[in-house]
């Protein structure tokens, strides 16, 4: 016959180390301040990106066209990584569009 293993009804409780509530509260306040600084910085970068978007998008798009032509010219050259350079420049253009159009600022 098979052995039947009975599971315990109540899990074992382990002793938790005592934590000072004031230390937790001060750590929470510090993390809230850091999060606020980070959010304000990202919001500022977003405002600058939105204001400069028409100029930046044209400049980066023309740069992507130049990098694409360069990639096609150096397609069979193994010493020049023009494809990787084009992909990185295109990723910057795409991330600029995504960041500008999809980011929503948090209302305070």
Tab-separated table of N, CA and C in Angstrom:
chain	number	residue	atom	x	y	z
A	1	UNK	N	0.828	-1.176	0.000
A	1	UNK	CA	0.000	0.000	0.000
A	1	UNK	C	0.876	1.244	0.000
A	2	UNK	N	0.293	2.290	-0.497
A	2	UNK	CA	1.009	3.562	-0.561
A	2	UNK	C	0.887	4.304	0.762
A	3	UNK	N	1.904	5.075	1.046
A	3	UNK	CA	1.862	5.899	2.247
A	3	UNK	C	1.052	7.160	1.961
A	4	UNK	N	0.235	7.545	2.885
A	4	UNK	CA	-0.539	8.773	2.762
A	4	UNK	C	0.143	9.833	3.617
A	5	UNK	N	0.522	10.894	2.966
A	5	UNK	CA	1.198	11.978	3.671
A	5	UNK	C	0.168	13.049	3.979
A	6	UNK	N	0.017	13.341	5.253
A	6	UNK	CA	-0.934	14.374	5.653
A	6	UNK	C	-0.217	15.720	5.712
A	7	UNK	N	-0.828	16.695	5.097
A	7	UNK	CA	-0.259	18.027	5.111
A	7	UNK	C	-0.660	18.729	6.402
A	8	UNK	N	0.202	19.561	6.923
A	8	UNK	CA	-0.149	20.255	8.169
A	8	UNK	C	-1.276	21.257	7.923
A	9	UNK	N	-2.130	21.393	8.929
A	9	UNK	CA	-3.252	22.317	8.803
A	9	UNK	C	-2.802	23.769	8.901
A	10	UNK	N	-1.810	24.009	9.736
A	10	UNK	CA	-1.364	25.371	9.967
A	10	UNK	C	0.120	25.454	9.634
A	11	UNK	N	0.509	26.393	8.782
A	11	UNK	CA	1.938	26.491	8.462
A	11	UNK	C	2.734	26.980	9.675
A	12	UNK	N	3.994	26.626	9.687
A	12	UNK	CA	4.858	27.045	10.784
A	12	UNK	C	5.102	28.545	10.684
A	13	UNK	N	5.085	29.181	11.825
A	13	UNK	CA	5.361	30.612	11.856
A	13	UNK	C	6.798	30.815	12.301
A	14	UNK	N	7.521	31.550	11.490
A	14	UNK	CA	8.908	31.826	11.801
A	14	UNK	C	9.002	33.144	12.564
A	15	UNK	N	9.995	33.238	13.389
A	15	UNK	CA	10.191	34.462	14.154
A	15	UNK	C	10.687	35.565	13.225
A	16	UNK	N	9.976	36.665	13.213
A	16	UNK	CA	10.362	37.789	12.375
A	16	UNK	C	11.249	38.730	13.182
A	17	UNK	N	12.270	39.257	12.535
A	17	UNK	CA	13.113	40.206	13.269
A	17	UNK	C	12.347	41.499	13.533
A	18	UNK	N	12.593	42.078	14.677
A	18	UNK	CA	11.889	43.312	15.014
A	18	UNK	C	12.445	44.458	14.169
A	19	UNK	N	11.535	45.257	13.633
A	19	UNK	CA	11.913	46.368	12.768
A	19	UNK	C	11.414	47.649	13.410
A	20	UNK	N	12.274	48.629	13.451
A	20	UNK	CA	11.906	49.912	14.033
A	20	UNK	C	10.999	50.662	13.058
A	21	UNK	N	9.832	51.080	13.534
A	21	UNK	CA	8.850	51.738	12.665
A	21	UNK	C	9.345	53.102	12.188
A	22	UNK	N	10.091	53.800	13.013
A	22	UNK	CA	10.574	55.122	12.596
A	22	UNK	C	11.607	54.999	11.485
A	23	UNK	N	12.415	53.937	11.542
A	23	UNK	CA	13.399	53.726	10.484
A	23	UNK	C	12.700	53.409	9.165
A	24	UNK	N	11.656	52.586	9.230
A	24	UNK	CA	10.896	52.279	8.019
A	24	UNK	C	10.247	53.532	7.445
A	25	UNK	N	9.713	54.365	8.323
A	25	UNK	CA	9.055	55.579	7.867
A	25	UNK	C	10.057	56.539	7.232
A	26	UNK	N	11.247	56.657	7.820
A	26	UNK	CA	12.255	57.550	7.245
A	26	UNK	C	12.745	57.022	5.897
A	27	UNK	N	12.885	55.687	5.786
A	27	UNK	CA	13.271	55.107	4.497
A	27	UNK	C	12.195	55.350	3.445
A	28	UNK	N	10.947	55.246	3.845
A	28	UNK	CA	9.846	55.489	2.917
A	28	UNK	C	9.849	56.942	2.447
A	29	UNK	N	10.103	57.862	3.360
A	29	UNK	CA	10.149	59.280	2.990
A	29	UNK	C	11.298	59.535	2.017
A	30	UNK	N	12.449	58.922	2.275
A	30	UNK	CA	13.599	59.094	1.383
A	30	UNK	C	13.274	58.577	-0.014
A	31	UNK	N	12.648	57.399	-0.085
A	31	UNK	CA	12.311	56.835	-1.398
A	31	UNK	C	11.258	57.671	-2.119
A	32	UNK	N	10.331	58.270	-1.364
A	32	UNK	CA	9.341	59.146	-1.993
A	32	UNK	C	9.997	60.396	-2.572
A	33	UNK	N	10.975	60.941	-1.865
A	33	UNK	CA	11.689	62.120	-2.361
A	33	UNK	C	12.475	61.773	-3.619
A	34	UNK	N	13.148	60.621	-3.609
A	34	UNK	CA	13.907	60.186	-4.787
A	34	UNK	C	12.974	59.975	-5.976
A	35	UNK	N	11.813	59.359	-5.735
A	35	UNK	CA	10.847	59.134	-6.814
A	35	UNK	C	10.320	60.459	-7.359
A	36	UNK	N	10.093	61.422	-6.483
A	36	UNK	CA	9.607	62.736	-6.920
A	36	UNK	C	10.655	63.448	-7.776
A	37	UNK	N	11.920	63.393	-7.357
A	37	UNK	CA	12.995	64.012	-8.139
A	37	UNK	C	13.103	63.346	-9.506
A	38	UNK	N	13.022	62.021	-9.534
A	38	UNK	CA	13.095	61.284	-10.797
A	38	UNK	C	11.934	61.657	-11.711
A	39	UNK	N	10.723	61.746	-11.146
A	39	UNK	CA	9.546	62.066	-11.949
A	39	UNK	C	9.635	63.487	-12.509
A	40	UNK	N	10.098	64.432	-11.698
A	40	UNK	CA	10.236	65.817	-12.163
A	40	UNK	C	11.285	65.903	-13.268
A	41	UNK	N	12.366	65.154	-13.126
A	41	UNK	CA	13.412	65.150	-14.152
A	41	UNK	C	12.879	64.595	-15.471
A	42	UNK	N	12.167	63.482	-15.413
A	42	UNK	CA	11.597	62.888	-16.628
A	42	UNK	C	10.562	63.826	-17.249
A	43	UNK	N	9.756	64.479	-16.415
A	43	UNK	CA	8.779	65.436	-16.945
A	43	UNK	C	9.464	66.604	-17.644
A	44	UNK	N	10.561	67.094	-17.073
A	44	UNK	CA	11.309	68.184	-17.699
A	44	UNK	C	11.890	67.741	-19.043
A	45	UNK	N	12.464	66.542	-19.085
A	45	UNK	CA	13.014	66.016	-20.345
A	45	UNK	C	11.903	65.869	-21.377
A	46	UNK	N	10.716	65.438	-20.936
A	46	UNK	CA	9.590	65.282	-21.853
A	46	UNK	C	9.157	66.635	-22.426
A	47	UNK	N	9.099	67.661	-21.588
A	47	UNK	CA	8.698	68.992	-22.061
A	47	UNK	C	9.703	69.513	-23.085
A	48	UNK	N	10.987	69.343	-22.803
A	48	UNK	CA	12.019	69.781	-23.752
A	48	UNK	C	11.904	68.997	-25.059
A	49	UNK	N	11.662	67.680	-24.956
A	49	UNK	CA	11.529	66.858	-26.165
A	49	UNK	C	10.307	67.269	-26.981
A	50	UNK	N	9.211	67.594	-26.310
A	50	UNK	CA	8.005	68.016	-27.031
A	50	UNK	C	8.226	69.368	-27.710
A	51	UNK	N	8.896	70.285	-27.020
A	51	UNK	CA	9.123	71.603	-27.613
A	51	UNK	C	10.087	71.546	-28.794
A	52	UNK	N	11.075	70.668	-28.712
A	52	UNK	CA	12.060	70.557	-29.788
A	52	UNK	C	11.732	69.441	-30.779
A	53	UNK	N	10.572	68.820	-30.631
A	53	UNK	CA	10.242	67.657	-31.451
A	53	UNK	C	10.253	67.931	-32.951
A	54	UNK	N	9.661	69.028	-33.444
A	54	UNK	CA	9.676	69.231	-34.906
A	54	UNK	C	11.085	69.305	-35.484
A	55	UNK	N	11.967	69.992	-34.784
A	55	UNK	CA	13.342	70.116	-35.277
A	55	UNK	C	14.091	68.797	-35.108
A	56	UNK	N	13.975	68.208	-33.912
A	56	UNK	CA	14.695	66.958	-33.639
A	56	UNK	C	14.267	65.828	-34.563
A	57	UNK	N	12.975	65.728	-34.819
A	57	UNK	CA	12.508	64.620	-35.656
A	57	UNK	C	13.059	64.735	-37.079
A	58	UNK	N	13.103	65.958	-37.617
A	58	UNK	CA	13.669	66.134	-38.955
A	58	UNK	C	15.157	65.828	-38.983
A	59	UNK	N	15.890	66.331	-38.008
A	59	UNK	CA	17.341	66.108	-37.979
A	59	UNK	C	17.660	64.625	-37.832
A	60	UNK	N	16.986	63.963	-36.907
A	60	UNK	CA	17.277	62.541	-36.683
A	60	UNK	C	16.788	61.696	-37.858
A	61	UNK	N	15.668	62.090	-38.487
A	61	UNK	CA	15.190	61.348	-39.654
A	61	UNK	C	16.164	61.473	-40.824
A	62	UNK	N	16.693	62.662	-41.055
A	62	UNK	CA	17.700	62.828	-42.116
A	62	UNK	C	18.969	62.048	-41.790
A	63	UNK	N	19.342	62.024	-40.519
A	63	UNK	CA	20.493	61.227	-40.102
A	63	UNK	C	20.240	59.740	-40.358
A	64	UNK	N	19.021	59.285	-40.117
A	64	UNK	CA	18.692	57.875	-40.387
A	64	UNK	C	18.764	57.569	-41.881
A	65	UNK	N	18.335	58.506	-42.710
A	65	UNK	CA	18.435	58.302	-44.160
A	65	UNK	C	19.894	58.196	-44.583
A	66	UNK	N	20.736	59.074	-44.051
A	66	UNK	CA	22.166	59.022	-44.372
A	66	UNK	C	22.769	57.705	-43.891
A	67	UNK	N	22.410	57.273	-42.696
A	67	UNK	CA	22.941	56.015	-42.165
A	67	UNK	C	22.432	54.814	-42.967
A	68	UNK	N	21.196	54.912	-43.477
A	68	UNK	CA	20.668	53.826	-44.300
A	68	UNK	C	21.437	53.723	-45.618
A	69	UNK	N	21.694	54.875	-46.245
A	69	UNK	CA	22.470	54.874	-47.500
A	69	UNK	C	23.879	54.357	-47.239
A	70	UNK	N	24.478	54.773	-46.134
A	70	UNK	CA	25.813	54.295	-45.764
A	70	UNK	C	25.802	52.787	-45.525
A	71	UNK	N	24.734	52.301	-44.889
A	71	UNK	CA	24.612	50.866	-44.636
A	71	UNK	C	24.531	50.092	-45.951
A	72	UNK	N	23.753	50.609	-46.900
A	72	UNK	CA	23.639	49.921	-48.187
A	72	UNK	C	24.962	49.954	-48.956
A	73	UNK	N	25.705	51.039	-48.845
A	73	UNK	CA	26.986	51.159	-49.546
A	73	UNK	C	28.017	50.180	-48.976
A	74	UNK	N	28.053	50.062	-47.659
A	74	UNK	CA	29.031	49.186	-47.006
A	74	UNK	C	28.444	47.813	-46.659
A	75	UNK	N	27.477	47.350	-47.404
A	75	UNK	CA	26.765	46.124	-47.055
A	75	UNK	C	27.687	44.905	-46.998
A	76	UNK	N	28.604	44.769	-47.928
A	76	UNK	CA	29.457	43.576	-47.988
A	76	UNK	C	30.830	43.784	-47.362
A	77	UNK	N	31.047	44.896	-46.706
A	77	UNK	CA	32.328	45.137	-46.036
A	77	UNK	C	32.232	44.622	-44.600
A	78	UNK	N	33.099	43.683	-44.247
A	78	UNK	CA	33.017	43.057	-42.928
A	78	UNK	C	33.662	43.899	-41.832
A	79	UNK	N	34.450	44.902	-42.195
A	79	UNK	CA	35.151	45.706	-41.199
A	79	UNK	C	34.352	46.911	-40.716
A	80	UNK	N	33.270	47.240	-41.392
A	80	UNK	CA	32.460	48.400	-41.024
A	80	UNK	C	31.078	47.901	-40.613
A	81	UNK	N	30.661	48.288	-39.407
A	81	UNK	CA	29.373	47.845	-38.873
A	81	UNK	C	28.313	48.919	-39.109
A	82	UNK	N	28.042	49.194	-40.371
A	82	UNK	CA	27.095	50.255	-40.712
A	82	UNK	C	25.662	49.839	-40.402
A	83	UNK	N	25.370	48.550	-40.465
A	83	UNK	CA	24.022	48.083	-40.148
A	83	UNK	C	23.671	48.315	-38.693
A	84	UNK	N	24.626	48.045	-37.817
A	84	UNK	CA	24.402	48.267	-36.386
A	84	UNK	C	24.238	49.754	-36.103
A	85	UNK	N	25.038	50.570	-36.765
A	85	UNK	CA	24.932	52.020	-36.586
A	85	UNK	C	23.569	52.519	-37.043
A	86	UNK	N	23.093	52.012	-38.180
A	86	UNK	CA	21.769	52.412	-38.653
A	86	UNK	C	20.682	51.977	-37.676
A	87	UNK	N	20.776	50.762	-37.166
A	87	UNK	CA	19.757	50.268	-36.234
A	87	UNK	C	19.734	51.116	-34.963
A	88	UNK	N	20.902	51.505	-34.466
A	88	UNK	CA	20.952	52.339	-33.265
A	88	UNK	C	20.363	53.728	-33.521
A	89	UNK	N	20.663	54.316	-34.666
A	89	UNK	CA	20.109	55.635	-34.985
A	89	UNK	C	18.598	55.552	-35.192
A	90	UNK	N	18.145	54.484	-35.819
A	90	UNK	CA	16.703	54.301	-36.003
A	90	UNK	C	16.013	54.050	-34.664
A	91	UNK	N	16.683	53.359	-33.757
A	91	UNK	CA	16.121	53.136	-32.420
A	91	UNK	C	15.975	54.453	-31.659
A	92	UNK	N	16.924	55.358	-31.837
A	92	UNK	CA	16.816	56.679	-31.200
A	92	UNK	C	15.625	57.439	-31.772
A	93	UNK	N	15.442	57.395	-33.080
A	93	UNK	CA	14.297	58.066	-33.702
A	93	UNK	C	12.980	57.467	-33.213
A	94	UNK	N	12.916	56.157	-33.162
A	94	UNK	CA	11.695	55.488	-32.702
A	94	UNK	C	11.414	55.797	-31.240
A	95	UNK	N	12.449	55.776	-30.413
A	95	UNK	CA	12.244	56.069	-28.991
A	95	UNK	C	11.829	57.522	-28.773
A	96	UNK	N	12.310	58.438	-29.614
A	96	UNK	CA	11.868	59.831	-29.517
A	96	UNK	C	10.377	59.937	-29.816
A	97	UNK	N	9.923	59.272	-30.861
A	97	UNK	CA	8.494	59.284	-31.187
A	97	UNK	C	7.671	58.648	-30.072
A	98	UNK	N	8.096	57.502	-29.581
A	98	UNK	CA	7.342	56.803	-28.537
A	98	UNK	C	7.300	57.630	-27.261
A	99	UNK	N	8.443	58.165	-26.853
A	99	UNK	CA	8.498	58.957	-25.625
A	99	UNK	C	7.658	60.218	-25.733
A	100	UNK	N	7.676	60.853	-26.892
A	100	UNK	CA	6.937	62.103	-27.055
A	100	UNK	C	5.432	61.873	-27.099
A	101	UNK	N	4.992	60.842	-27.790
A	101	UNK	CA	3.556	60.662	-27.990
A	101	UNK	C	2.873	59.812	-26.925
A	102	UNK	N	3.582	58.900	-26.291
A	102	UNK	CA	2.924	57.991	-25.360
A	102	UNK	C	3.122	58.334	-23.892
A	103	UNK	N	4.096	59.158	-23.563
A	103	UNK	CA	4.346	59.480	-22.156
A	103	UNK	C	3.286	60.439	-21.655
A	104	UNK	N	2.766	60.144	-20.470
A	104	UNK	CA	1.781	61.019	-19.847
A	104	UNK	C	2.344	61.493	-18.510
A	105	UNK	N	2.309	62.791	-18.304
A	105	UNK	CA	2.804	63.316	-17.041
A	105	UNK	C	1.801	63.022	-15.934
A	106	UNK	N	2.317	62.834	-14.737
A	106	UNK	CA	1.449	62.557	-13.595
A	106	UNK	C	1.019	63.884	-12.994
A	107	UNK	N	-0.280	64.060	-12.822
A	107	UNK	CA	-0.787	65.290	-12.217
A	107	UNK	C	-0.534	65.257	-10.722
A	108	UNK	N	-0.009	66.360	-10.219
A	108	UNK	CA	0.295	66.419	-8.778
A	108	UNK	C	-0.872	66.954	-8.007
